[in-house]
Amino acid sequence: MYYIRALCQHYSITVSPSKIQYHFDNEEALRCLNTLNSFITDAANPLATDYDVWAALHEAAISTPGTHFGTHVKGHQDGTELLENLSAEAQLNVRMER
C-alpha cells in the first residue's frame, strides 16, 4: 500500500478509478481495511494491541487514490499442503511469512 501511495505521489495521481485488492491472513486488519469510513471513530480502540498497525493501514488507504479492499487468505497452509498445491495468494502468504 505504501508503494502504491508513493507512486501516486511521485506521478501526481490524486484521483483514480482503480480497484486495489489486498490479501490478508489477519482478519482484524482485513476488517479495518474493509470498514475504512468508520474505522477510527467507531471500530478502533487506541489501547488495542494492533491499533498502530490498523491506524497506519487506515492512513495509507485514505491517502492513496482508488478503491481499496481486501480478501482473506488462510495463513500457515504450508503445514498441511505442499507449497505448489496452494493457490497463488496462499503461496505468496507462505513466502511472506518466511
Short mmCIF file of N, CA and C in Angstrom, two decimals:
data_model
loop_
_atom_site.label_atom_id
_atom_site.label_comp_id
_atom_site.label_asym_id
_atom_site.label_seq_id
_atom_site.Cartn_x
_atom_site.Cartn_y
_atom_site.Cartn_z
N MET A 1 0.82 -1.18 0.00
CA MET A 1 0.00 0.00 0.00
C MET A 1 0.88 1.25 0.00
N TYR A 2 1.98 1.22 0.76
CA TYR A 2 2.89 2.37 0.77
C TYR A 2 3.54 2.57 -0.60
N TYR A 3 3.84 1.49 -1.27
CA TYR A 3 4.45 1.57 -2.60
C TYR A 3 3.48 2.23 -3.58
N ILE A 4 2.24 1.82 -3.57
CA ILE A 4 1.23 2.41 -4.45
C ILE A 4 1.05 3.88 -4.13
N ARG A 5 1.02 4.21 -2.85
CA ARG A 5 0.88 5.61 -2.45
C ARG A 5 2.09 6.43 -2.93
N ALA A 6 3.29 5.89 -2.79
CA ALA A 6 4.49 6.60 -3.25
C ALA A 6 4.46 6.84 -4.75
N LEU A 7 4.02 5.84 -5.51
CA LEU A 7 3.90 6.02 -6.97
C LEU A 7 2.89 7.11 -7.31
N CYS A 8 1.77 7.11 -6.62
CA CYS A 8 0.74 8.13 -6.86
C CYS A 8 1.28 9.52 -6.54
N GLN A 9 2.02 9.64 -5.46
CA GLN A 9 2.59 10.93 -5.10
C GLN A 9 3.63 11.37 -6.12
N HIS A 10 4.49 10.45 -6.53
CA HIS A 10 5.54 10.77 -7.49
C HIS A 10 4.97 11.25 -8.83
N TYR A 11 3.92 10.58 -9.29
CA TYR A 11 3.32 10.91 -10.58
C TYR A 11 2.12 11.86 -10.46
N SER A 12 1.93 12.42 -9.29
CA SER A 12 0.85 13.39 -9.02
C SER A 12 -0.53 12.84 -9.39
N ILE A 13 -0.76 11.58 -9.06
CA ILE A 13 -2.07 10.96 -9.28
C ILE A 13 -2.90 11.19 -8.02
N THR A 14 -3.94 11.98 -8.16
CA THR A 14 -4.76 12.30 -6.99
C THR A 14 -6.13 11.64 -7.02
N VAL A 15 -6.56 11.21 -8.19
CA VAL A 15 -7.85 10.54 -8.34
C VAL A 15 -7.64 9.33 -9.25
N SER A 16 -8.27 8.22 -8.90
CA SER A 16 -8.13 7.02 -9.71
C SER A 16 -9.39 6.16 -9.59
N PRO A 17 -9.85 5.60 -10.72
CA PRO A 17 -10.99 4.69 -10.67
C PRO A 17 -10.56 3.26 -10.32
N SER A 18 -9.29 3.07 -10.05
CA SER A 18 -8.74 1.73 -9.81
C SER A 18 -9.33 1.08 -8.56
N LYS A 19 -9.50 -0.22 -8.66
CA LYS A 19 -9.88 -1.04 -7.51
C LYS A 19 -8.63 -1.82 -7.13
N ILE A 20 -8.16 -1.62 -5.91
CA ILE A 20 -6.90 -2.22 -5.47
C ILE A 20 -7.22 -3.27 -4.41
N GLN A 21 -6.87 -4.51 -4.72
CA GLN A 21 -7.19 -5.63 -3.84
C GLN A 21 -5.95 -6.07 -3.08
N TYR A 22 -6.11 -6.27 -1.78
CA TYR A 22 -5.05 -6.75 -0.91
C TYR A 22 -5.47 -8.11 -0.35
N HIS A 23 -4.49 -8.92 -0.03
CA HIS A 23 -4.75 -10.25 0.54
C HIS A 23 -4.14 -10.28 1.95
N PHE A 24 -4.99 -10.56 2.93
CA PHE A 24 -4.58 -10.57 4.33
C PHE A 24 -4.80 -11.94 4.96
N ASP A 25 -3.88 -12.33 5.82
CA ASP A 25 -4.14 -13.51 6.64
C ASP A 25 -4.60 -13.09 8.04
N ASN A 26 -4.63 -11.80 8.28
CA ASN A 26 -5.09 -11.26 9.55
C ASN A 26 -6.50 -10.70 9.35
N GLU A 27 -7.47 -11.36 9.91
CA GLU A 27 -8.86 -10.97 9.68
C GLU A 27 -9.21 -9.62 10.30
N GLU A 28 -8.57 -9.26 11.39
CA GLU A 28 -8.85 -7.97 12.01
C GLU A 28 -8.32 -6.82 11.14
N ALA A 29 -7.13 -6.98 10.58
CA ALA A 29 -6.59 -5.96 9.67
C ALA A 29 -7.47 -5.87 8.42
N LEU A 30 -7.94 -7.01 7.95
CA LEU A 30 -8.84 -7.04 6.80
C LEU A 30 -10.14 -6.28 7.11
N ARG A 31 -10.68 -6.52 8.27
CA ARG A 31 -11.90 -5.82 8.68
C ARG A 31 -11.66 -4.32 8.72
N CYS A 32 -10.53 -3.91 9.25
CA CYS A 32 -10.21 -2.49 9.31
C CYS A 32 -10.12 -1.88 7.92
N LEU A 33 -9.49 -2.57 6.99
CA LEU A 33 -9.40 -2.06 5.62
C LEU A 33 -10.77 -1.96 4.99
N ASN A 34 -11.60 -2.98 5.18
CA ASN A 34 -12.90 -3.01 4.53
C ASN A 34 -13.94 -2.12 5.20
N THR A 35 -13.61 -1.51 6.33
CA THR A 35 -14.52 -0.58 7.01
C THR A 35 -13.82 0.75 7.25
N LEU A 36 -13.10 1.23 6.25
CA LEU A 36 -12.31 2.45 6.40
C LEU A 36 -13.11 3.66 6.85
N ASN A 37 -14.32 3.81 6.38
CA ASN A 37 -15.09 5.00 6.69
C ASN A 37 -15.39 5.13 8.18
N SER A 38 -15.57 4.02 8.86
CA SER A 38 -15.93 4.10 10.28
C SER A 38 -14.80 3.61 11.18
N PHE A 39 -13.66 3.27 10.62
CA PHE A 39 -12.59 2.63 11.38
C PHE A 39 -12.16 3.43 12.61
N ILE A 40 -11.65 4.59 12.43
CA ILE A 40 -11.06 5.34 13.54
C ILE A 40 -12.11 5.77 14.56
N THR A 41 -13.26 6.22 14.10
CA THR A 41 -14.24 6.75 15.04
C THR A 41 -15.06 5.67 15.73
N ASP A 42 -15.34 4.56 15.05
CA ASP A 42 -16.26 3.58 15.61
C ASP A 42 -15.61 2.28 16.07
N ALA A 43 -14.67 1.77 15.29
CA ALA A 43 -14.24 0.39 15.50
C ALA A 43 -12.94 0.24 16.28
N ALA A 44 -12.08 1.22 16.26
CA ALA A 44 -10.74 1.02 16.81
C ALA A 44 -10.62 1.53 18.24
N ASN A 45 -9.97 0.74 19.05
CA ASN A 45 -9.67 1.11 20.42
C ASN A 45 -8.18 1.45 20.47
N PRO A 46 -7.81 2.68 20.81
CA PRO A 46 -6.39 3.05 20.84
C PRO A 46 -5.55 2.19 21.78
N LEU A 47 -6.17 1.50 22.70
CA LEU A 47 -5.44 0.65 23.62
C LEU A 47 -5.27 -0.78 23.09
N ALA A 48 -5.87 -1.07 21.94
CA ALA A 48 -5.77 -2.41 21.35
C ALA A 48 -4.33 -2.69 20.93
N THR A 49 -3.95 -3.93 20.97
CA THR A 49 -2.58 -4.34 20.67
C THR A 49 -2.10 -3.88 19.30
N ASP A 50 -2.92 -4.03 18.27
CA ASP A 50 -2.51 -3.71 16.90
C ASP A 50 -3.04 -2.37 16.41
N TYR A 51 -3.44 -1.50 17.31
CA TYR A 51 -4.02 -0.22 16.89
C TYR A 51 -3.07 0.54 15.97
N ASP A 52 -1.77 0.54 16.27
CA ASP A 52 -0.82 1.29 15.45
C ASP A 52 -0.78 0.75 14.02
N VAL A 53 -0.89 -0.57 13.86
CA VAL A 53 -0.91 -1.18 12.53
C VAL A 53 -2.19 -0.78 11.80
N TRP A 54 -3.32 -0.87 12.50
CA TRP A 54 -4.60 -0.53 11.88
C TRP A 54 -4.64 0.95 11.50
N ALA A 55 -4.12 1.81 12.36
CA ALA A 55 -4.11 3.24 12.06
C ALA A 55 -3.22 3.54 10.85
N ALA A 56 -2.07 2.87 10.75
CA ALA A 56 -1.18 3.06 9.59
C ALA A 56 -1.86 2.56 8.32
N LEU A 57 -2.53 1.44 8.41
CA LEU A 57 -3.27 0.89 7.27
C LEU A 57 -4.36 1.87 6.84
N HIS A 58 -5.09 2.37 7.79
CA HIS A 58 -6.15 3.33 7.52
C HIS A 58 -5.60 4.59 6.86
N GLU A 59 -4.54 5.15 7.40
CA GLU A 59 -3.95 6.38 6.86
C GLU A 59 -3.42 6.16 5.44
N ALA A 60 -2.76 5.04 5.20
CA ALA A 60 -2.23 4.75 3.86
C ALA A 60 -3.35 4.61 2.85
N ALA A 61 -4.43 3.94 3.24
CA ALA A 61 -5.54 3.73 2.30
C ALA A 61 -6.28 5.02 1.98
N ILE A 62 -6.55 5.83 2.98
CA ILE A 62 -7.31 7.05 2.71
C ILE A 62 -6.47 8.10 1.99
N SER A 63 -5.15 7.97 2.04
CA SER A 63 -4.29 8.94 1.36
C SER A 63 -3.81 8.44 -0.01
N THR A 64 -4.34 7.31 -0.45
CA THR A 64 -3.98 6.74 -1.75
C THR A 64 -5.24 6.68 -2.61
N PRO A 65 -5.20 7.25 -3.83
CA PRO A 65 -6.40 7.22 -4.68
C PRO A 65 -6.79 5.80 -5.07
N GLY A 66 -8.06 5.61 -5.33
CA GLY A 66 -8.58 4.31 -5.72
C GLY A 66 -9.46 3.73 -4.63
N THR A 67 -10.09 2.64 -4.97
CA THR A 67 -10.93 1.91 -4.02
C THR A 67 -10.12 0.74 -3.49
N HIS A 68 -9.95 0.69 -2.19
CA HIS A 68 -9.13 -0.34 -1.55
C HIS A 68 -10.04 -1.37 -0.89
N PHE A 69 -9.74 -2.64 -1.10
CA PHE A 69 -10.50 -3.68 -0.42
C PHE A 69 -9.60 -4.89 -0.25
N GLY A 70 -9.95 -5.72 0.68
CA GLY A 70 -9.14 -6.89 0.97
C GLY A 70 -9.94 -8.17 0.96
N THR A 71 -9.22 -9.25 0.78
CA THR A 71 -9.80 -10.58 0.89
C THR A 71 -8.93 -11.41 1.83
N HIS A 72 -9.54 -12.38 2.45
CA HIS A 72 -8.83 -13.20 3.42
C HIS A 72 -8.11 -14.36 2.75
N VAL A 73 -6.87 -14.58 3.18
CA VAL A 73 -6.10 -15.76 2.77
C VAL A 73 -5.75 -16.48 4.05
N LYS A 74 -6.13 -17.73 4.14
CA LYS A 74 -5.81 -18.51 5.33
C LYS A 74 -4.29 -18.62 5.47
N GLY A 75 -3.79 -18.30 6.65
CA GLY A 75 -2.35 -18.37 6.90
C GLY A 75 -1.88 -19.76 7.27
N HIS A 76 -0.60 -19.97 7.15
CA HIS A 76 0.07 -21.21 7.58
C HIS A 76 -0.47 -22.46 6.90
N GLN A 77 -0.83 -22.35 5.64
CA GLN A 77 -1.36 -23.50 4.92
C GLN A 77 -0.27 -24.50 4.53
N ASP A 78 0.97 -24.07 4.59
CA ASP A 78 2.05 -24.96 4.19
C ASP A 78 2.30 -26.07 5.20
N GLY A 79 1.64 -26.01 6.35
CA GLY A 79 1.78 -27.07 7.34
C GLY A 79 1.04 -28.33 6.94
N THR A 80 0.03 -28.19 6.07
CA THR A 80 -0.78 -29.35 5.68
C THR A 80 -0.73 -29.63 4.18
N GLU A 81 -0.24 -28.68 3.39
CA GLU A 81 -0.21 -28.83 1.93
C GLU A 81 1.17 -28.51 1.39
N LEU A 82 1.52 -29.12 0.27
CA LEU A 82 2.74 -28.75 -0.42
C LEU A 82 2.56 -27.36 -1.01
N LEU A 83 3.63 -26.59 -1.01
CA LEU A 83 3.56 -25.21 -1.49
C LEU A 83 2.98 -25.12 -2.89
N GLU A 84 3.40 -26.01 -3.78
CA GLU A 84 2.94 -25.95 -5.17
C GLU A 84 1.45 -26.30 -5.33
N ASN A 85 0.84 -26.89 -4.32
CA ASN A 85 -0.60 -27.22 -4.38
C ASN A 85 -1.49 -26.09 -3.87
N LEU A 86 -0.88 -25.03 -3.36
CA LEU A 86 -1.65 -23.92 -2.81
C LEU A 86 -1.97 -22.90 -3.89
N SER A 87 -2.99 -22.09 -3.63
CA SER A 87 -3.32 -21.00 -4.56
C SER A 87 -2.16 -20.02 -4.62
N ALA A 88 -2.14 -19.21 -5.65
CA ALA A 88 -1.06 -18.21 -5.80
C ALA A 88 -1.02 -17.28 -4.58
N GLU A 89 -2.20 -16.88 -4.08
CA GLU A 89 -2.26 -16.00 -2.93
C GLU A 89 -1.70 -16.67 -1.68
N ALA A 90 -2.05 -17.94 -1.48
CA ALA A 90 -1.55 -18.68 -0.32
C ALA A 90 -0.04 -18.89 -0.42
N GLN A 91 0.47 -19.15 -1.62
CA GLN A 91 1.92 -19.30 -1.81
C GLN A 91 2.65 -18.01 -1.45
N LEU A 92 2.11 -16.87 -1.89
CA LEU A 92 2.73 -15.59 -1.54
C LEU A 92 2.68 -15.35 -0.04
N ASN A 93 1.58 -15.74 0.59
CA ASN A 93 1.45 -15.58 2.03
C ASN A 93 2.51 -16.41 2.75
N VAL A 94 2.73 -17.63 2.32
CA VAL A 94 3.75 -18.50 2.93
C VAL A 94 5.13 -17.87 2.76
N ARG A 95 5.41 -17.38 1.57
CA ARG A 95 6.72 -16.76 1.31
C ARG A 95 6.92 -15.51 2.14
N MET A 96 5.87 -14.71 2.30
CA MET A 96 5.98 -13.50 3.12
C MET A 96 6.25 -13.85 4.59
N GLU A 97 5.64 -14.92 5.08
CA GLU A 97 5.84 -15.30 6.47
C GLU A 97 7.24 -15.83 6.72
N ARG A 98 7.83 -16.43 5.69
CA ARG A 98 9.20 -16.93 5.83
C ARG A 98 10.16 -15.77 5.86
#
